[in-house]
PDB file of C-alpha atoms and ligand atoms in Angstrom:
ATOM      1  CA  MET A  27      90.009  67.426 126.111  1.00  0.00           C
ATOM      2  CA  ALA A  28      92.409  68.140 129.018  1.00  0.00           C
ATOM      3  CA  PHE A  29      91.936  65.666 132.201  1.00  0.00           C
ATOM      4  CA  TRP A  30      90.608  68.516 134.448  1.00  0.00           C
ATOM      5  CA  SER A  31      87.884  69.559 132.011  1.00  0.00           C
ATOM      6  CA  LYS A  32      86.768  65.899 131.672  1.00  0.00           C
ATOM      7  CA  LYS A  33      86.683  65.547 135.457  1.00  0.00           C
ATOM      8  CA  ARG A  34      84.615  68.813 136.012  1.00  0.00           C
ATOM      9  CA  LYS A  35      82.152  67.640 133.242  1.00  0.00           C
ATOM     10  CA  ILE A  36      81.674  64.321 135.152  1.00  0.00           C
ATOM     11  CA  GLU A  37      80.983  66.185 138.323  1.00  0.00           C
ATOM     12  CA  HIS A  38      78.809  68.671 136.526  1.00  0.00           C
ATOM     13  CA  ASN A  39      76.478  65.923 135.226  1.00  0.00           C
ATOM     14  CA  ALA A  40      76.300  64.314 138.810  1.00  0.00           C
ATOM     15  CA  VAL A  41      74.587  67.448 140.019  1.00  0.00           C
ATOM     16  CA  PRO A  42      70.842  67.092 140.599  1.00  0.00           C
ATOM     17  CA  ARG A  43      68.888  69.427 138.614  1.00  0.00           C
ATOM     18  CA  HIS A  44      66.308  70.294 141.093  1.00  0.00           C
ATOM     19  CA  ILE A  45      67.116  70.169 144.859  1.00  0.00           C
ATOM     20  CA  ALA A  46      64.295  70.775 147.437  1.00  0.00           C
ATOM     21  CA  ILE A  47      64.947  71.666 151.351  1.00  0.00           C
ATOM     22  CA  ILE A  48      62.799  71.561 154.283  1.00  0.00           C
ATOM     23  CA  MET A  49      64.501  74.171 156.144  1.00  0.00           C
ATOM     24  CA  ASP A  50      63.838  72.556 159.843  1.00  0.00           C
ATOM     25  CA  GLY A  51      65.403  73.018 163.132  1.00  0.00           C
ATOM     26  CA  ASN A  52      65.590  76.717 163.546  1.00  0.00           C
ATOM     27  CA  GLY A  53      63.612  76.652 166.835  1.00  0.00           C
ATOM     28  CA  ARG A  54      65.804  73.827 168.428  1.00  0.00           C
ATOM     29  CA  TRP A  55      68.900  75.425 167.271  1.00  0.00           C
ATOM     30  CA  ALA A  56      68.033  78.589 169.305  1.00  0.00           C
ATOM     31  CA  LYS A  57      66.590  76.781 172.270  1.00  0.00           C
ATOM     32  CA  LYS A  58      69.925  74.911 172.622  1.00  0.00           C
ATOM     33  CA  ARG A  59      71.757  78.152 173.238  1.00  0.00           C
ATOM     34  CA  GLY A  60      69.067  79.594 175.413  1.00  0.00           C
ATOM     35  CA  LEU A  61      67.919  82.113 172.678  1.00  0.00           C
ATOM     36  CA  PRO A  62      64.433  83.092 171.539  1.00  0.00           C
ATOM     37  CA  ARG A  63      63.108  81.091 168.546  1.00  0.00           C
ATOM     38  CA  ARG A  64      63.077  84.206 166.217  1.00  0.00           C
ATOM     39  CA  TYR A  65      66.992  84.072 166.538  1.00  0.00           C
ATOM     40  CA  GLY A  66      67.268  80.697 165.204  1.00  0.00           C
ATOM     41  CA  HIS A  67      64.867  81.900 161.994  1.00  0.00           C
ATOM     42  CA  ARG A  68      67.355  84.707 161.625  1.00  0.00           C
ATOM     43  CA  VAL A  69      70.497  82.617 161.566  1.00  0.00           C
ATOM     44  CA  GLY A  70      68.268  80.106 159.279  1.00  0.00           C
ATOM     45  CA  ALA A  71      67.529  82.922 156.710  1.00  0.00           C
ATOM     46  CA  LYS A  72      71.308  83.650 156.361  1.00  0.00           C
ATOM     47  CA  VAL A  73      71.940  79.759 155.942  1.00  0.00           C
ATOM     48  CA  PHE A  74      69.341  79.980 153.264  1.00  0.00           C
ATOM     49  CA  ARG A  75      71.019  82.790 151.391  1.00  0.00           C
ATOM     50  CA  ARG A  76      74.234  80.969 151.509  1.00  0.00           C
ATOM     51  CA  ILE A  77      73.017  77.488 150.554  1.00  0.00           C
ATOM     52  CA  ALA A  78      70.997  78.948 147.647  1.00  0.00           C
ATOM     53  CA  THR A  79      74.141  80.927 146.289  1.00  0.00           C
ATOM     54  CA  TYR A  80      76.095  77.386 146.586  1.00  0.00           C
ATOM     55  CA  CYS A  81      73.709  75.540 144.833  1.00  0.00           C
ATOM     56  CA  LYS A  82      73.884  77.894 141.938  1.00  0.00           C
ATOM     57  CA  GLU A  83      77.816  77.947 141.972  1.00  0.00           C
ATOM     58  CA  ILE A  84      77.663  73.904 141.726  1.00  0.00           C
ATOM     59  CA  GLY A  85      75.103  74.017 138.762  1.00  0.00           C
ATOM     60  CA  VAL A  86      71.772  73.027 140.394  1.00  0.00           C
ATOM     61  CA  GLN A  87      69.180  74.619 138.136  1.00  0.00           C
ATOM     62  CA  TYR A  88      66.133  74.612 140.510  1.00  0.00           C
ATOM     63  CA  ILE A  89      66.202  75.132 144.147  1.00  0.00           C
ATOM     64  CA  THR A  90      63.113  74.879 146.337  1.00  0.00           C
ATOM     65  CA  VAL A  91      63.000  75.798 149.991  1.00  0.00           C
ATOM     66  CA  TYR A  92      60.116  75.377 152.467  1.00  0.00           C
ATOM     67  CA  ALA A  93      59.854  78.643 154.381  1.00  0.00           C
ATOM     68  CA  PHE A  94      56.400  78.700 156.003  1.00  0.00           C
ATOM     69  CA  SER A  95      53.831  75.949 155.796  1.00  0.00           C
ATOM     70  CA  THR A  96      49.945  76.234 155.593  1.00  0.00           C
ATOM     71  CA  GLU A  97      50.214  74.681 159.174  1.00  0.00           C
ATOM     72  CA  ASN A  98      52.625  77.174 160.659  1.00  0.00           C
ATOM     73  CA  TRP A  99      50.044  79.747 161.364  1.00  0.00           C
ATOM     74  CA  LYS A 100      49.280  77.568 164.479  1.00  0.00           C
ATOM     75  CA  ARG A 101      52.519  78.964 165.938  1.00  0.00           C
ATOM     76  CA  PRO A 102      52.514  82.071 168.527  1.00  0.00           C
ATOM     77  CA  GLN A 103      51.642  85.283 166.850  1.00  0.00           C
ATOM     78  CA  ASP A 104      54.848  86.819 167.872  1.00  0.00           C
ATOM     79  CA  GLU A 105      56.782  83.820 166.029  1.00  0.00           C
ATOM     80  CA  VAL A 106      54.672  84.142 162.892  1.00  0.00           C
ATOM     81  CA  GLU A 107      55.223  87.924 162.870  1.00  0.00           C
ATOM     82  CA  ALA A 108      59.035  87.571 163.215  1.00  0.00           C
ATOM     83  CA  ILE A 109      59.284  85.111 160.119  1.00  0.00           C
ATOM     84  CA  MET A 110      57.073  87.491 158.141  1.00  0.00           C
ATOM     85  CA  GLU A 111      59.292  90.450 159.191  1.00  0.00           C
ATOM     86  CA  LEU A 112      62.572  88.353 157.999  1.00  0.00           C
ATOM     87  CA  LEU A 113      61.071  87.483 154.855  1.00  0.00           C
ATOM     88  CA  CYS A 114      60.268  91.216 154.205  1.00  0.00           C
ATOM     89  CA  GLU A 115      63.993  91.955 155.070  1.00  0.00           C
ATOM     90  CA  TYR A 116      65.355  89.290 152.866  1.00  0.00           C
ATOM     91  CA  LEU A 117      63.139  90.478 149.998  1.00  0.00           C
ATOM     92  CA  ASP A 118      64.609  93.999 150.404  1.00  0.00           C
ATOM     93  CA  THR A 119      68.359  92.520 150.381  1.00  0.00           C
ATOM     94  CA  ALA A 120      67.381  90.362 147.406  1.00  0.00           C
ATOM     95  CA  LEU A 121      66.243  93.290 145.355  1.00  0.00           C
ATOM     96  CA  ALA A 122      69.472  94.998 146.215  1.00  0.00           C
ATOM     97  CA  GLU A 123      71.353  92.079 145.208  1.00  0.00           C
ATOM     98  CA  PHE A 124      69.883  90.710 142.090  1.00  0.00           C
ATOM     99  CA  GLU A 125      72.623  91.825 139.532  1.00  0.00           C
ATOM    100  CA  GLU A 126      75.096  89.919 141.717  1.00  0.00           C
ATOM    101  CA  ASN A 127      73.123  86.717 142.452  1.00  0.00           C
ATOM    102  CA  ARG A 128      71.367  86.455 139.124  1.00  0.00           C
ATOM    103  CA  ILE A 129      68.635  83.892 140.492  1.00  0.00           C
ATOM    104  CA  ARG A 130      65.168  84.053 139.630  1.00  0.00           C
ATOM    105  CA  LEU A 131      62.928  83.931 142.799  1.00  0.00           C
ATOM    106  CA  CYS A 132      59.478  82.418 142.498  1.00  0.00           C
ATOM    107  CA  PHE A 133      56.899  81.913 145.218  1.00  0.00           C
ATOM    108  CA  LEU A 134      54.768  78.565 145.820  1.00  0.00           C
ATOM    109  CA  GLY A 135      51.688  78.747 148.076  1.00  0.00           C
ATOM    110  CA  ASP A 136      48.590  80.777 148.524  1.00  0.00           C
ATOM    111  CA  ARG A 137      49.243  84.490 148.958  1.00  0.00           C
ATOM    112  CA  THR A 138      45.876  85.511 150.133  1.00  0.00           C
ATOM    113  CA  PRO A 139      46.386  85.868 153.763  1.00  0.00           C
ATOM    114  CA  LEU A 140      49.884  87.556 153.608  1.00  0.00           C
ATOM    115  CA  SER A 141      50.144  91.271 154.162  1.00  0.00           C
ATOM    116  CA  ASP A 142      49.848  93.551 151.298  1.00  0.00           C
ATOM    117  CA  LYS A 143      53.614  94.857 152.054  1.00  0.00           C
ATOM    118  CA  LEU A 144      54.732  91.336 151.607  1.00  0.00           C
ATOM    119  CA  LYS A 145      52.757  90.641 148.582  1.00  0.00           C
ATOM    120  CA  ALA A 146      53.977  93.742 146.908  1.00  0.00           C
ATOM    121  CA  LYS A 147      57.462  92.800 147.275  1.00  0.00           C
ATOM    122  CA  MET A 148      57.215  89.088 146.397  1.00  0.00           C
ATOM    123  CA  ALA A 149      55.633  90.476 143.293  1.00  0.00           C
ATOM    124  CA  GLU A 150      58.397  93.043 142.797  1.00  0.00           C
ATOM    125  CA  VAL A 151      61.075  90.334 143.063  1.00  0.00           C
ATOM    126  CA  GLU A 152      59.445  87.895 140.800  1.00  0.00           C
ATOM    127  CA  GLU A 153      59.053  90.511 138.367  1.00  0.00           C
ATOM    128  CA  LYS A 154      62.652  91.820 138.571  1.00  0.00           C
ATOM    129  CA  SER A 155      64.348  88.463 138.572  1.00  0.00           C
ATOM    130  CA  LYS A 156      62.439  86.749 135.798  1.00  0.00           C
ATOM    131  CA  LYS A 157      65.183  87.238 133.360  1.00  0.00           C
ATOM    132  CA  TYR A 158      67.414  84.930 135.177  1.00  0.00           C
ATOM    133  CA  THR A 159      67.605  81.210 134.335  1.00  0.00           C
ATOM    134  CA  THR A 160      68.599  79.638 137.744  1.00  0.00           C
ATOM    135  CA  VAL A 161      65.369  79.280 139.830  1.00  0.00           C
ATOM    136  CA  CYS A 162      64.821  79.307 143.515  1.00  0.00           C
ATOM    137  CA  ASN A 163      61.386  78.710 144.627  1.00  0.00           C
ATOM    138  CA  ILE A 164      60.262  80.099 148.059  1.00  0.00           C
ATOM    139  CA  ALA A 165      57.432  78.007 149.482  1.00  0.00           C
ATOM    140  CA  LEU A 166      55.442  80.484 151.722  1.00  0.00           C
ATOM    141  CA  ASN A 167      51.977  79.528 153.122  1.00  0.00           C
ATOM    142  CA  TYR A 168      52.584  76.315 151.044  1.00  0.00           C
ATOM    143  CA  GLY A 169      50.904  73.110 151.802  1.00  0.00           C
ATOM    144  CA  GLY A 170      50.921  70.068 149.360  1.00  0.00           C
ATOM    145  CA  ARG A 171      47.369  69.029 149.989  1.00  0.00           C
ATOM    146  CA  ALA A 172      46.149  72.711 149.442  1.00  0.00           C
ATOM    147  CA  GLU A 173      48.082  73.035 146.258  1.00  0.00           C
ATOM    148  CA  ILE A 174      46.579  69.706 144.939  1.00  0.00           C
ATOM    149  CA  LEU A 175      43.088  70.890 145.810  1.00  0.00           C
ATOM    150  CA  HIS A 176      43.841  74.324 143.979  1.00  0.00           C
ATOM    151  CA  ALA A 177      44.841  72.577 140.961  1.00  0.00           C
ATOM    152  CA  ALA A 178      41.965  70.137 141.011  1.00  0.00           C
ATOM    153  CA  ARG A 179      39.650  73.227 141.211  1.00  0.00           C
ATOM    154  CA  ALA A 180      41.526  75.273 138.541  1.00  0.00           C
ATOM    155  CA  LEU A 181      41.174  72.006 136.293  1.00  0.00           C
ATOM    156  CA  LEU A 182      37.558  71.715 136.634  1.00  0.00           C
ATOM    157  CA  GLU A 183      37.055  75.326 136.034  1.00  0.00           C
ATOM    158  CA  ALA A 184      39.050  75.020 132.746  1.00  0.00           C
ATOM    159  CA  GLY A 185      37.121  72.047 131.835  1.00  0.00           C
ATOM    160  CA  GLU A 186      40.210  70.031 130.913  1.00  0.00           C
ATOM    161  CA  GLU A 187      40.743  66.498 130.671  1.00  0.00           C
ATOM    162  CA  PRO A 188      42.131  65.280 134.071  1.00  0.00           C
ATOM    163  CA  THR A 189      45.464  64.079 132.781  1.00  0.00           C
ATOM    164  CA  GLU A 190      48.844  64.447 134.578  1.00  0.00           C
ATOM    165  CA  GLU A 191      50.208  66.726 132.267  1.00  0.00           C
ATOM    166  CA  ASN A 192      47.010  69.010 132.551  1.00  0.00           C
ATOM    167  CA  PHE A 193      46.900  68.792 136.262  1.00  0.00           C
ATOM    168  CA  SER A 194      50.580  69.630 136.723  1.00  0.00           C
ATOM    169  CA  ARG A 195      50.223  72.904 134.558  1.00  0.00           C
ATOM    170  CA  HIS A 196      47.796  74.211 137.458  1.00  0.00           C
ATOM    171  CA  LEU A 197      50.254  73.471 140.409  1.00  0.00           C
ATOM    172  CA  TYR A 198      52.563  76.140 141.699  1.00  0.00           C
ATOM    173  CA  THR A 199      55.456  74.444 140.252  1.00  0.00           C
ATOM    174  CA  ALA A 200      53.850  74.609 136.532  1.00  0.00           C
ATOM    175  CA  GLY A 201      56.576  74.091 133.922  1.00  0.00           C
ATOM    176  CA  GLN A 202      59.263  73.200 136.347  1.00  0.00           C
ATOM    177  CA  PRO A 203      60.878  69.651 136.568  1.00  0.00           C
ATOM    178  CA  ASP A 204      60.039  67.863 139.815  1.00  0.00           C
ATOM    179  CA  PRO A 205      62.552  67.782 142.653  1.00  0.00           C
ATOM    180  CA  ASP A 206      65.551  65.070 142.163  1.00  0.00           C
ATOM    181  CA  LEU A 207      66.559  65.353 145.775  1.00  0.00           C
ATOM    182  CA  ILE A 208      64.593  66.354 148.769  1.00  0.00           C
ATOM    183  CA  ILE A 209      66.794  67.159 151.951  1.00  0.00           C
ATOM    184  CA  ARG A 210      65.542  67.420 155.293  1.00  0.00           C
ATOM    185  CA  PRO A 211      67.880  68.457 158.191  1.00  0.00           C
ATOM    186  CA  SER A 212      66.857  68.476 161.902  1.00  0.00           C
ATOM    187  CA  GLY A 213      66.460  64.500 162.298  1.00  0.00           C
ATOM    188  CA  GLU A 214      62.661  64.509 161.367  1.00  0.00           C
ATOM    189  CA  LEU A 215      61.813  61.623 158.886  1.00  0.00           C
ATOM    190  CA  ARG A 216      58.595  63.311 157.480  1.00  0.00           C
ATOM    191  CA  LEU A 217      57.523  65.491 154.516  1.00  0.00           C
ATOM    192  CA  SER A 218      55.222  67.863 156.648  1.00  0.00           C
ATOM    193  CA  ASN A 219      52.847  68.348 153.632  1.00  0.00           C
ATOM    194  CA  PHE A 220      55.923  69.445 151.220  1.00  0.00           C
ATOM    195  CA  LEU A 221      55.672  68.998 147.365  1.00  0.00           C
ATOM    196  CA  LEU A 222      53.168  65.810 147.794  1.00  0.00           C
ATOM    197  CA  TRP A 223      52.515  65.688 143.992  1.00  0.00           C
ATOM    198  CA  GLN A 224      56.081  66.525 142.879  1.00  0.00           C
ATOM    199  CA  CYS A 225      58.046  64.197 145.231  1.00  0.00           C
ATOM    200  CA  ALA A 226      56.621  60.942 143.315  1.00  0.00           C
ATOM    201  CA  TYR A 227      60.100  59.761 142.262  1.00  0.00           C
ATOM    202  CA  SER A 228      62.490  62.170 144.349  1.00  0.00           C
ATOM    203  CA  GLU A 229      65.298  60.823 146.414  1.00  0.00           C
ATOM    204  CA  PHE A 230      65.434  61.607 150.146  1.00  0.00           C
ATOM    205  CA  TYR A 231      68.291  62.707 152.264  1.00  0.00           C
ATOM    206  CA  PHE A 232      67.802  63.132 155.820  1.00  0.00           C
ATOM    207  CA  THR A 233      70.301  64.389 158.457  1.00  0.00           C
ATOM    208  CA  ASP A 234      70.192  65.362 162.066  1.00  0.00           C
ATOM    209  CA  VAL A 235      72.017  68.697 161.591  1.00  0.00           C
ATOM    210  CA  LEU A 236      69.877  71.498 162.508  1.00  0.00           C
ATOM    211  CA  TRP A 237      69.112  73.966 159.697  1.00  0.00           C
ATOM    212  CA  PRO A 238      71.114  76.998 161.037  1.00  0.00           C
ATOM    213  CA  ASP A 239      74.089  74.698 161.253  1.00  0.00           C
ATOM    214  CA  PHE A 240      73.726  73.377 157.654  1.00  0.00           C
ATOM    215  CA  THR A 241      76.899  74.167 155.265  1.00  0.00           C
ATOM    216  CA  PRO A 242      77.810  73.694 151.763  1.00  0.00           C
ATOM    217  CA  ALA A 243      79.864  70.531 152.901  1.00  0.00           C
ATOM    218  CA  GLU A 244      76.544  69.115 154.059  1.00  0.00           C
ATOM    219  CA  LEU A 245      75.022  69.812 150.767  1.00  0.00           C
ATOM    220  CA  ASP A 246      77.910  67.942 149.169  1.00  0.00           C
ATOM    221  CA  ARG A 247      77.441  65.005 151.268  1.00  0.00           C
ATOM    222  CA  ALA A 248      73.601  64.963 150.446  1.00  0.00           C
ATOM    223  CA  VAL A 249      74.543  65.269 146.386  1.00  0.00           C
ATOM    224  CA  ALA A 250      77.264  62.473 146.878  1.00  0.00           C
ATOM    225  CA  ASP A 251      74.655  60.001 148.713  1.00  0.00           C
ATOM    226  CA  TYR A 252      72.370  61.084 145.750  1.00  0.00           C
ATOM    227  CA  ASN A 253      74.875  60.176 143.269  1.00  0.00           C
ATOM    228  CA  GLY A 254      75.139  56.671 144.755  1.00  0.00           C
ATOM    229  CA  ARG A 255      71.530  56.068 144.211  1.00  0.00           C
ATOM    230  CA  LYS A 256      70.055  54.097 141.162  1.00  0.00           C
ATOM    231  CA  ARG A 257      66.797  55.699 140.105  1.00  0.00           C
ATOM    232  CA  ARG A 258      64.712  53.120 138.557  1.00  0.00           C
ATOM    233  CA  TYR A 259      61.200  55.078 138.092  1.00  0.00           C
ATOM    234  CA  GLY A 260      59.544  51.637 138.446  1.00  0.00           C
ATOM    235  CA  GLY A 261      61.660  49.887 135.784  1.00  0.00           C
ATOM    236  CA  VAL A 262      64.440  47.541 136.183  1.00  0.00           C
TER     237      VAL A 262
HETATM  238  C1  IPE B 327      61.914  75.517 160.529  1.00  0.00           C
HETATM  239  O1  IPE B 327      62.470  75.599 161.819  1.00  0.00           O
HETATM  240  C2  IPE B 327      61.232  76.864 160.381  1.00  0.00           C
HETATM  241  C3  IPE B 327      59.872  77.055 159.898  1.00  0.00           C
HETATM  242  C4  IPE B 327      58.730  75.981 160.106  1.00  0.00           C
HETATM  243  C5  IPE B 327      59.481  78.397 159.882  1.00  0.00           C
HETATM  244  P1  IPE B 327      61.184  75.426 163.107  1.00  0.00           P
HETATM  245  O2  IPE B 327      60.909  76.685 163.736  1.00  0.00           O
HETATM  246  O3  IPE B 327      60.363  74.410 162.894  1.00  0.00           O
HETATM  247  O4  IPE B 327      62.433  74.607 164.142  1.00  0.00           O
HETATM  248  P2  IPE B 327      62.062  73.336 165.134  1.00  0.00           P
HETATM  249  O5  IPE B 327      61.677  72.282 164.263  1.00  0.00           O
HETATM  250  O6  IPE B 327      61.028  73.914 165.930  1.00  0.00           O
HETATM  251  O7  IPE B 327      63.440  73.219 165.730  1.00  0.00           O
HETATM  252  C1  IPE B 328      58.102  72.049 158.047  1.00  0.00           C
HETATM  253  O1  IPE B 328      58.626  72.132 159.460  1.00  0.00           O
HETATM  254  C2  IPE B 328      57.923  73.514 157.482  1.00  0.00           C
HETATM  255  C3  IPE B 328      59.141  74.248 157.317  1.00  0.00           C
HETATM  256  C4  IPE B 328      60.298  74.031 157.545  1.00  0.00           C
HETATM  257  C5  IPE B 328      58.659  75.338 156.857  1.00  0.00           C
HETATM  258  P1  IPE B 328      57.756  72.093 160.595  1.00  0.00           P
HETATM  259  O2  IPE B 328      58.567  72.297 161.743  1.00  0.00           O
HETATM  260  O3  IPE B 328      56.505  72.970 160.422  1.00  0.00           O
HETATM  261  O4  IPE B 328      57.204  70.593 160.742  1.00  0.00           O
HETATM  262  P2  IPE B 328      56.625  69.394 161.687  1.00  0.00           P
HETATM  263  O5  IPE B 328      55.680  70.424 162.216  1.00  0.00           O
HETATM  264  O6  IPE B 328      57.865  69.071 162.644  1.00  0.00           O
HETATM  265  O7  IPE B 328      56.208  68.224 161.060  1.00  0.00           O
HETATM  266 MG1   MG B 329      60.243  72.404 162.811  1.00  0.00          MG
END
């Protein structure tokens, strides 16, 4: 085997299979520039597209991004509307670009309170992209506690044994591996109700960079840091 191909193989093996990102800091990014918060969300949405594509390029198989939490409804109505509008716009673009990106989009969270228009677009992109193997989960009206309760109810209704395997099959992430690496930009050192069940053995990477300033180079830094960790899963 040529030297370069060996090197590439090593690099490929080192890439986490599943990266999850809490896309935080849009509001502060805009405020620093004297701009309305919604402008930060707009730039953040662009960065999401760039980073999702980059993850696919380096061989990440699952990407999960936190776009809107069950607690984010507390925000002013105009900000919530701006975020929902951006999501609709993003889904239109995604529908037009599927053949190029070849990424499967899935949504995690409770869709009930979302607009019919948004729900219809979500269903359409999920259906049209389901043939692709690289998965991008968008957590939308997602909360870890709500997800756990939702799974517990489904397990009871199905009358199944309460095992970890059975429980996991009722989560929004059913059938997917747990995140290897969870990245939170913006300097906050908390999970904010993200993937509470799935993060049991995830590695965490925190950075002060605000999400709209996040770059592929920053993602490389997170992956390099991850590669220096020893995952023990309770063993030695
Ligand atoms: C993350 O950025 C986006 C959402 C929560 C929808 P924020 O809007 O939380 O930005 P900051 O944390 O206020 O800077
Ligand atoms: C977490 O960020 C949710 C998303 C990024 C979608 P928040 O900005 O809502 O988190 P807190 O309020 O700082 O914990
Ligand atoms: Mg925030």
